Coordinates of C-alpha atoms in Angstrom, one line a residue:
X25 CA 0.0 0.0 0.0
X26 CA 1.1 3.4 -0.4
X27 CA -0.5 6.1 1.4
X28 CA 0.4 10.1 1.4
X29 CA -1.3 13.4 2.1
X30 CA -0.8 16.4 0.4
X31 CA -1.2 20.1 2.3
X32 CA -4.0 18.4 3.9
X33 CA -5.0 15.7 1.6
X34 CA -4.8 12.0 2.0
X35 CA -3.7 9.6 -1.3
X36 CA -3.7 6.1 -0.7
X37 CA -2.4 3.7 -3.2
X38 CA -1.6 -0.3 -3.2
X39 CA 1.7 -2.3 -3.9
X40 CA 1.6 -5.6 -5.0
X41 CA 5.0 -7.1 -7.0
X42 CA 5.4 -10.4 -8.1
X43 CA 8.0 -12.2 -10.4
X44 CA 8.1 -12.4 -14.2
X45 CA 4.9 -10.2 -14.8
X46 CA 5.7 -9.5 -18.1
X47 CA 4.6 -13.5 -18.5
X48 CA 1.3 -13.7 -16.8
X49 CA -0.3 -10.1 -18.6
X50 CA -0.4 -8.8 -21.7
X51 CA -0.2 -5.7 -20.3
X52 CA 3.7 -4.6 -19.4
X53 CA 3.6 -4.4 -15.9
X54 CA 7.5 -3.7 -14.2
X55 CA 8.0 -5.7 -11.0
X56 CA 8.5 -2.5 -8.5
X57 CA 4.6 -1.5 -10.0
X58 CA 2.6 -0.7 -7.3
X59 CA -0.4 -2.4 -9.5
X60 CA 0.5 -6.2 -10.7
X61 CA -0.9 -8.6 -12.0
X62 CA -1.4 -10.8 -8.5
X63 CA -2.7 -7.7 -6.8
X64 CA -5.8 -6.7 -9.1
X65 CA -7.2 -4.4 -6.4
X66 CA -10.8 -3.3 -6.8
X67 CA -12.1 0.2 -6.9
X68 CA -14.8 3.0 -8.0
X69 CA -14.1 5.6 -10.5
X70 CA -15.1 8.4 -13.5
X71 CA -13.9 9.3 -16.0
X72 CA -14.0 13.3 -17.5
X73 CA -15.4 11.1 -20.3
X74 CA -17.8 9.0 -18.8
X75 CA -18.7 10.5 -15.0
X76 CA -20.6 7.5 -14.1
X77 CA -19.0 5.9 -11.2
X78 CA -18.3 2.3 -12.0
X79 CA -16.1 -0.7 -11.1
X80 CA -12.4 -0.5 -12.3
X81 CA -9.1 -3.0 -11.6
X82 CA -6.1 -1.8 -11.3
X83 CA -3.0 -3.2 -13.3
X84 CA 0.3 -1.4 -14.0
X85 CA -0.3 2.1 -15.3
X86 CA -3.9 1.2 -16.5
X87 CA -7.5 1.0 -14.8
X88 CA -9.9 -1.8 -16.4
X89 CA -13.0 -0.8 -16.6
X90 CA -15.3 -4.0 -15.7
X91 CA -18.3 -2.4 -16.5
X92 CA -16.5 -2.1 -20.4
X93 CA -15.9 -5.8 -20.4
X94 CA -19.0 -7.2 -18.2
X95 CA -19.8 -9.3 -21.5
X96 CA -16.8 -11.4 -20.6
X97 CA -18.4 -12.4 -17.3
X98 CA -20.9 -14.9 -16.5
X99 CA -24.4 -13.3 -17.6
X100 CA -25.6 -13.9 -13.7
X101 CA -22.0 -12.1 -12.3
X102 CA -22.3 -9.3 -15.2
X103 CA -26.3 -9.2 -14.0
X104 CA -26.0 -9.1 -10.1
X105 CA -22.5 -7.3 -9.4
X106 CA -21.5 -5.2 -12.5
X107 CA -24.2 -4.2 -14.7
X108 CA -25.3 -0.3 -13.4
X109 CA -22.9 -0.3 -9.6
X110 CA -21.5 2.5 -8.8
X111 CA -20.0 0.4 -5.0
X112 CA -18.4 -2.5 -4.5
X113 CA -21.6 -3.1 -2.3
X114 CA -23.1 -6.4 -4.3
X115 CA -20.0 -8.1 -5.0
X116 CA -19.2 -7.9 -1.3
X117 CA -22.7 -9.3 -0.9
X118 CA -22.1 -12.5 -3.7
X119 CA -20.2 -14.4 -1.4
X120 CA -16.7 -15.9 -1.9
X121 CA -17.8 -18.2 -4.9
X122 CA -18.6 -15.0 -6.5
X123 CA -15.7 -13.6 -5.4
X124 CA -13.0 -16.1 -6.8
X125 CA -15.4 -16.3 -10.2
X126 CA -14.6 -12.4 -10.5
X127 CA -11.0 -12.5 -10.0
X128 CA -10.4 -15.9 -12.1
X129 CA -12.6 -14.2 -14.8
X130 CA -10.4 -11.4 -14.6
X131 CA -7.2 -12.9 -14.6
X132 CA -7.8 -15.1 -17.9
X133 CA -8.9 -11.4 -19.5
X134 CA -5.6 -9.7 -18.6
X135 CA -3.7 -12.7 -19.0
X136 CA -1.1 -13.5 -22.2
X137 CA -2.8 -16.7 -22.9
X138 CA -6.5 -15.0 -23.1
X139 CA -6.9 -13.3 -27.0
X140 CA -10.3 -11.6 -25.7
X141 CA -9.3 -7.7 -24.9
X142 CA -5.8 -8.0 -25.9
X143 CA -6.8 -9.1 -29.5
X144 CA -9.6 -6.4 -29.6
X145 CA -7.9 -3.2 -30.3
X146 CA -11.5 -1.5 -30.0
X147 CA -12.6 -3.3 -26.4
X148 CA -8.9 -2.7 -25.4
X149 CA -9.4 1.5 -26.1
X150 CA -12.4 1.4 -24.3
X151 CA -11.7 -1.0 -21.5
X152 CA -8.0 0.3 -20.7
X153 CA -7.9 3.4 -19.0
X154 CA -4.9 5.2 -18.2
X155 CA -4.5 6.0 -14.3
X156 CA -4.1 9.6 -14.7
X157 CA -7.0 10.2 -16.3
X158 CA -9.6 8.6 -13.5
X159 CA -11.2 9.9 -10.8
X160 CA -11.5 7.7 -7.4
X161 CA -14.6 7.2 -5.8
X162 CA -15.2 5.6 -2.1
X163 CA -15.7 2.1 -3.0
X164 CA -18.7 1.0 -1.3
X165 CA -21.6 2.8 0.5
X166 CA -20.7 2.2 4.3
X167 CA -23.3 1.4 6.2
X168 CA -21.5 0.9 9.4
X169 CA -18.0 1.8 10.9
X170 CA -16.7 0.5 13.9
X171 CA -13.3 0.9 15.1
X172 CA -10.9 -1.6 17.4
X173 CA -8.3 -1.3 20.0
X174 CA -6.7 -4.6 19.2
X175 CA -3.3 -3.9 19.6
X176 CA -2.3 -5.0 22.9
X177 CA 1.4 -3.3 22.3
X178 CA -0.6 0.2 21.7
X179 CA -3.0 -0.6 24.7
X180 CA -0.3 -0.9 26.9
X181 CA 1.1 2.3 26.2
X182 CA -1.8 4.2 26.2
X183 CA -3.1 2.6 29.5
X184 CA 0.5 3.2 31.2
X185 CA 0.3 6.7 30.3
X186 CA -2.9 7.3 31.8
X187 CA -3.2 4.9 34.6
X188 CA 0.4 3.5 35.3
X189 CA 2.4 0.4 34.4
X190 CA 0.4 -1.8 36.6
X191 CA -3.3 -1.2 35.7
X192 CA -2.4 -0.1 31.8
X193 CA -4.8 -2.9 30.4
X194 CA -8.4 -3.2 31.6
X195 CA -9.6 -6.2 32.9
X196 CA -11.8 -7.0 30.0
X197 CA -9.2 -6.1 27.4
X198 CA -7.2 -9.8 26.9
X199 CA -10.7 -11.4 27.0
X200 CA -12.8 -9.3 24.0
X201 CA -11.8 -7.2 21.6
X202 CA -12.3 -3.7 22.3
X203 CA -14.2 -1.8 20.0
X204 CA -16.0 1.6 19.8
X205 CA -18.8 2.6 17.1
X206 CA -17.6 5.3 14.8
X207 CA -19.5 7.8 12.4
X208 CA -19.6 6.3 8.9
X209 CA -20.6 9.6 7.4
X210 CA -17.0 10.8 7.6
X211 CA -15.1 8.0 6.7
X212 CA -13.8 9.6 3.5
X213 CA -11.8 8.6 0.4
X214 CA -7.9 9.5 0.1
X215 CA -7.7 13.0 -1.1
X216 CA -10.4 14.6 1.0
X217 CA -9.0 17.6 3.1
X218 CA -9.1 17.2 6.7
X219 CA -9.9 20.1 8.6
X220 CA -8.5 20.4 12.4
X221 CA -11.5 20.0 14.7
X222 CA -12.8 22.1 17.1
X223 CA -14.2 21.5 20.4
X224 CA -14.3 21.3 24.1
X225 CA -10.7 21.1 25.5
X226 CA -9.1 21.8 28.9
X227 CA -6.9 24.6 28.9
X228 CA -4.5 23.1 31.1
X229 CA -3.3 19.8 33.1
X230 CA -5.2 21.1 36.4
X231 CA -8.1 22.7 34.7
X232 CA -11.3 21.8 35.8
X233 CA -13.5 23.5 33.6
X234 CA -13.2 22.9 29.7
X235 CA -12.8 25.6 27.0
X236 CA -13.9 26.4 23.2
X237 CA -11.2 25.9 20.6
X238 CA -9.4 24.4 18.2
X239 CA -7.8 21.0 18.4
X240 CA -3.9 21.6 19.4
X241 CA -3.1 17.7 19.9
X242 CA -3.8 16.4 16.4
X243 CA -2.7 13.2 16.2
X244 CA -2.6 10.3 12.7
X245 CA -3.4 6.9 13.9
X246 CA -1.8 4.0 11.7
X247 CA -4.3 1.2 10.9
X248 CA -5.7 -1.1 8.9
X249 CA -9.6 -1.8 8.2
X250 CA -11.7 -4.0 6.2
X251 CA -14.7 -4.5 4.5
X252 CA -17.5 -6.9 5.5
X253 CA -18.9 -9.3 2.4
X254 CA -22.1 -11.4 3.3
X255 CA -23.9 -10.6 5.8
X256 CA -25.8 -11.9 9.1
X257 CA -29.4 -12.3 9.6
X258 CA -30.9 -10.3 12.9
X259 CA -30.0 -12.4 15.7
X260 CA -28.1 -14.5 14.4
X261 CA -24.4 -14.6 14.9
X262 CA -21.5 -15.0 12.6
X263 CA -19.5 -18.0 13.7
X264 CA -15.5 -18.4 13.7
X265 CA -15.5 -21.6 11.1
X266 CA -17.1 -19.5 8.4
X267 CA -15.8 -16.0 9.6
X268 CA -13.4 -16.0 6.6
X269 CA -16.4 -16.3 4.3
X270 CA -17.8 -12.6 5.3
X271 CA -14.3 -10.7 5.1
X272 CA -13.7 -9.0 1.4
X273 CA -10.5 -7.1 1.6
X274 CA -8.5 -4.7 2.9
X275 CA -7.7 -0.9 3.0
X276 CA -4.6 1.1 4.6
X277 CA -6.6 3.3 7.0
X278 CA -5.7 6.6 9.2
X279 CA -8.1 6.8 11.9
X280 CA -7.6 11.0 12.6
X281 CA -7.5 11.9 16.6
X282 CA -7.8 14.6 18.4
X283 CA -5.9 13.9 21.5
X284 CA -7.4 16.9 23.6
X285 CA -10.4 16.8 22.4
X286 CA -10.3 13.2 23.6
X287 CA -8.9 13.5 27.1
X288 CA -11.9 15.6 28.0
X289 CA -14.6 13.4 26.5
X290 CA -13.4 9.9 26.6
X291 CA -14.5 8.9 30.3
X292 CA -17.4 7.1 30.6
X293 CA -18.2 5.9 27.0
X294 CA -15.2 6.3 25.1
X295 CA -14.3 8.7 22.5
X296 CA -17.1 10.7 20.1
X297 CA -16.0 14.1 18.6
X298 CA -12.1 13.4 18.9
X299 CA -12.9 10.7 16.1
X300 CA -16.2 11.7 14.0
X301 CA -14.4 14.6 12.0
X302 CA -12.9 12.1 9.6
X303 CA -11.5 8.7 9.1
X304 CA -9.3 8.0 5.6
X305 CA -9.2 4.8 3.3
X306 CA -7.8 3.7 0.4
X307 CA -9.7 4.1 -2.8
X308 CA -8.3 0.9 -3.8
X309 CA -9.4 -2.9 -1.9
X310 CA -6.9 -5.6 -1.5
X311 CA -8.6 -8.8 -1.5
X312 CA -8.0 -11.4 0.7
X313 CA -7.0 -13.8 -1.7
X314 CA -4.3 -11.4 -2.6
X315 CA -3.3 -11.4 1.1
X316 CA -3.4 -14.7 1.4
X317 CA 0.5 -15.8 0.9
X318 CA 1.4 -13.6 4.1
X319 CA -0.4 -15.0 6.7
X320 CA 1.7 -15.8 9.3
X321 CA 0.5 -18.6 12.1
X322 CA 0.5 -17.4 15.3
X323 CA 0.5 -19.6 18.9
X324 CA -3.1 -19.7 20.1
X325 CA -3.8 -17.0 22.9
X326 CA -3.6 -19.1 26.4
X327 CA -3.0 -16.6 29.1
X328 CA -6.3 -16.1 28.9
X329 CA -7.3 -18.7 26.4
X330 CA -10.4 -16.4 24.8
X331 CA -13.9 -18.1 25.4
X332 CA -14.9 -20.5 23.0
X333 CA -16.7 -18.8 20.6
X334 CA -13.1 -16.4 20.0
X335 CA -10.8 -20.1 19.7
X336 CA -9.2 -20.1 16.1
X337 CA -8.1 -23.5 15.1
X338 CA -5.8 -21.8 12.7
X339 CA -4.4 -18.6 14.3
X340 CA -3.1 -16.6 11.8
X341 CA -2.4 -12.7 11.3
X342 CA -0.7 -10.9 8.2
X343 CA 2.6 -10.2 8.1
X344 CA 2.1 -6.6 6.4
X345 CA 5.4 -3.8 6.7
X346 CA 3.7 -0.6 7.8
X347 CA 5.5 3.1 7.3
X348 CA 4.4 6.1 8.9
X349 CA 6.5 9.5 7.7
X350 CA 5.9 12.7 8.0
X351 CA 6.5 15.8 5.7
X352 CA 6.8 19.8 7.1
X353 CA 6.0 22.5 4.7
X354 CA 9.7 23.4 4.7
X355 CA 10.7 20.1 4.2
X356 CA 11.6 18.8 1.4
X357 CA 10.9 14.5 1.8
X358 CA 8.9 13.1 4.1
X359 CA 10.9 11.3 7.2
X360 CA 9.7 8.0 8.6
X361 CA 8.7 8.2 12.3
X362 CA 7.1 4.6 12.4
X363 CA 7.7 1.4 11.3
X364 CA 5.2 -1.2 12.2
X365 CA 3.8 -4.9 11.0
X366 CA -0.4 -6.0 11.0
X367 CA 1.2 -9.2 12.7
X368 CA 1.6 -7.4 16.2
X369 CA -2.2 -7.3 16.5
X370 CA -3.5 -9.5 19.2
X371 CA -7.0 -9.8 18.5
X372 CA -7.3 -11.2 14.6
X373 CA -10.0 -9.4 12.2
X374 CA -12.0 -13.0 12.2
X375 CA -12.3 -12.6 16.2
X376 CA -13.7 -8.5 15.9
X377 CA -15.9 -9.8 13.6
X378 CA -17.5 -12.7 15.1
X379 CA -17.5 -10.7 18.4
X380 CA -19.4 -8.2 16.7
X381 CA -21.9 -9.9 15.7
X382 CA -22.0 -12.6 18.9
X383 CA -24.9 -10.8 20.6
X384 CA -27.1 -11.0 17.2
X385 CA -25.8 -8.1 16.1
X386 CA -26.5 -8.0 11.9
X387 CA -23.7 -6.9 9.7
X388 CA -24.1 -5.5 5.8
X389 CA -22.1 -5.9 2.8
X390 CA -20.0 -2.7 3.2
X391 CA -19.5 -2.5 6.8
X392 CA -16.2 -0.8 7.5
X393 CA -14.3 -2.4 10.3
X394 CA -10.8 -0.5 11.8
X395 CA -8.0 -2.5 13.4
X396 CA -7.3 -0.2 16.0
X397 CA -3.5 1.8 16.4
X398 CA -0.9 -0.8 15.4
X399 CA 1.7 -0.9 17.5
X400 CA 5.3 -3.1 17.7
X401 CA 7.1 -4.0 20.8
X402 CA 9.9 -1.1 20.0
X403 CA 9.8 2.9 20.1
X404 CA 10.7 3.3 16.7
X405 CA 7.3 0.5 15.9
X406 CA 4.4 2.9 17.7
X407 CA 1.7 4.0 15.5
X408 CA 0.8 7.9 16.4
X409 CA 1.9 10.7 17.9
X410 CA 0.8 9.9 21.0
X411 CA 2.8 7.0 21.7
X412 CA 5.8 8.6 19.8
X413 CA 6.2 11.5 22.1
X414 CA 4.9 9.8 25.1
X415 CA 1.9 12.2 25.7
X416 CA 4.1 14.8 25.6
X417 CA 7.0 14.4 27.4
X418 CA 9.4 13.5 24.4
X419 CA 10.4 15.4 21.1
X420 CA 10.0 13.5 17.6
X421 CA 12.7 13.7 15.5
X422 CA 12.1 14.2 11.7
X423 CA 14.9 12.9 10.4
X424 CA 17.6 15.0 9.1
X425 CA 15.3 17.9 8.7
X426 CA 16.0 20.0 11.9
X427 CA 12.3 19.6 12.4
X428 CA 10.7 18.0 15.5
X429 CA 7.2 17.2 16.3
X430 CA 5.0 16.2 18.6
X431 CA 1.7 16.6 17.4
X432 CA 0.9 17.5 13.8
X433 CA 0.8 21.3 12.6
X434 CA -1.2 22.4 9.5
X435 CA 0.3 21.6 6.0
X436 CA 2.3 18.5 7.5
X437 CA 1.8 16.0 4.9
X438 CA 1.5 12.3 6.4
X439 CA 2.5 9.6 4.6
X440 CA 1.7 5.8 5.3
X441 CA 3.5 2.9 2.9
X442 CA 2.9 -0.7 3.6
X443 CA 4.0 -4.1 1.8
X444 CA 4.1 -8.2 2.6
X445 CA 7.7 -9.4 1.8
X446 CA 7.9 -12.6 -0.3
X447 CA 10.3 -14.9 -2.0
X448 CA 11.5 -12.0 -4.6
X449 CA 8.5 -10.4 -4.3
X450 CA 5.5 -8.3 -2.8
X451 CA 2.6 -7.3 -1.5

């Protein structure tokens, strides 16, 4: 993934490089593209053209539009995911048969062996579009947005800066995954300005009373979300052996905080306005067959073993390279001030889901659902600001720049990166 804001605007993009690409697809793809052939990430886009948003595949320098080439698609795919969509909504919805018919389907049309579009010099100049000439679209309608606090590294931290070392974690926290409902109205699409909220803050560490103003703690929070495919029926709760079944893909995500804001609001039910001004996603979904190479077993949780309806037989988390940097006005690169991994969560994205939905609680092709900070074991591994400068009490270093931070200022440009390391190539 590849992930950078720009005087206020997020860009998220996907990596995904494999070996000998130039054998699999017609289309020249070099192996350091971000787009391959084995990534095929789905999305929504326009054209100047054509401003109907519609379903496109990335690959190299090119997006496909499906929409262009639904003819080459079972009639009853082309029917009930492609014809007239403007989300990803009803493909999440087909279900994983549907799922690996869509990306087989479109793998034998890009592929060398497959004379359908790269035979057809007319279907090709309609079909092939190059990147610079689309506009991204949020990729489904999101129904529902919930965010998690599943990283027990992050937790820690947090908890020891507010509480102390010895009562950092709640009780509750190594037994369900913690999670908080978010606003889905302003989870937003890469490229959307953020503004810095306002709200109630305390003016000081011994104020009492609050004050009026503008955030002065803003604070990027480095994560990873995903999108829910089938859904449940009312009362009736998603199980761990078919779990896998109702996950699509994947997005880089940056859950925006305002740390002040949150200090003052968070006790009893958690936070509200210092998350609800905006939460950023990639334009482009990673499936989880894409992902699937880099999981990475993990020894089942024993101390406390989870109740039984959180037991995976085949624990498993992603082994996923995650960047943070950040880039001043005067500055002229952006420095890296985290380096993290998707394998230090502790709770997996099959156990938030099926503890989302134990009490009955009905999920819908679309739902967006956040990992939570992701945090290593290591300084130079936590994932925000907060963590970084330990609440305050430490100076972030952007690199060679002369620059230090400890919270954001306006026009810093943030920039996430992310890849799963193969044999000779990735993800």
């Amino acid at each position: 993934w590849y992930q950078r804001r720009v005087r206020g605007v997020l860009i998220l993009r996907h990596y995904y490089i494999t070996n000998n690409l130039s054998t699999m697809s017609f289309i020249e793809v070099a192996e350091d593209h971000d787009f391959s052939y084995q990534n095929l990430p789905y999305g929504i886009f326009s054209t100047t053209s054509n401003p109907t948003p519609r379903i496109g595949v990335a690959i190299g320098d090119w997006v496909l539009d499906v929409t262009a080439v639904k003819h080459l698609f079972s009639p009853e795919l082309a029917d009930r995911c492609i014809e007239g969509q403007s989300t990803l909504n009803a493909l999440m919805a087909a279900g994983r048969p549907a799922w690996t018919e869509f990306r087989n389907t479109l793998k034998k049309i890009l592929s060398k062996d497959d004379p359908s579009l790269q035979n057809n010099s007319g279907l090709k100049a309609s079909a092939l579009i190059p990147a610079t000439e689309v506009t991204m679209h949020l990729p489904a309608q999101i129904g529902d947005y919930t965010d998690f606090y599943s990283s027990r590294n992050h937790a820690t931290n947090v908890g020891t800066m507010f509480r102390g070392k010895d009562n950092a974690l709640q009780p509750n926290w190594l037994h369900l995954p913690v999670g908080y409902h978010g606003r889905a109205s302003s989870v937003v699409l890469s490229g959307t300005p953020i503004r810095r909220p306002t709200g109630q803050i305390l003016p000081s560490p011994t104020a009492t009373a609050p004050v009026f103003g503008a955030c002065k703690l803003m604070d990027y929070e480095l994560e990873m979300g995903f999108f829910v495919g089938p859904g449940n029926n009312f009362g009736e709760p998603i199980k761990m052996e078919n779990a896998a079944d109702h996950i699509f893909g994947m997005v880089l995500m940056n859950d925006w905080s305002a740390r002040d804001i949150q200090k003052w609001e968070y006790v009893p039910l958690g936070p509200f306005n210092a998350k609800n001004f905006g939460t950023t996603i990639s334009p482009w979904i990673v499936t989880m067959d894409a992902l699937a190479p880099f999981r990475l077993p993990l020894e089942p949780k024993v101390d406390p073993e989870p109740l039984p309806y959180l037991v995976e037989k085949d624990s498993y988390q992603f082994d996923i390279k995650l960047f943070t940097a950040i880039q001043g006005e005067n500055m002229t690169k952006p420095e890296i001030v985290t380096s993290s991994n998707f394998k230090y969560m502790y709770w997996s994205p099959r156990q938030q889901l099926v503890h989302h939905s134990v009490t009955g609680c009905n999920m819908r092709p679309g739902d967006l659902l956040g990992s939570g900070t992701i945090s290593g074991t290591e300084p130079h591994e936590f994932g925000c600001l907060l963590e970084l400068c330990w609440k305050g009490t430490k100076e972030v270093k952007l690199g060679e720049s002369g620059e230090i931070r400890k919270f954001l200022k306006d026009g810093d440009d943030v920039v996430m990166t992310g890849y799963a390391q193969g044999m000779g190539y990735r993800v």
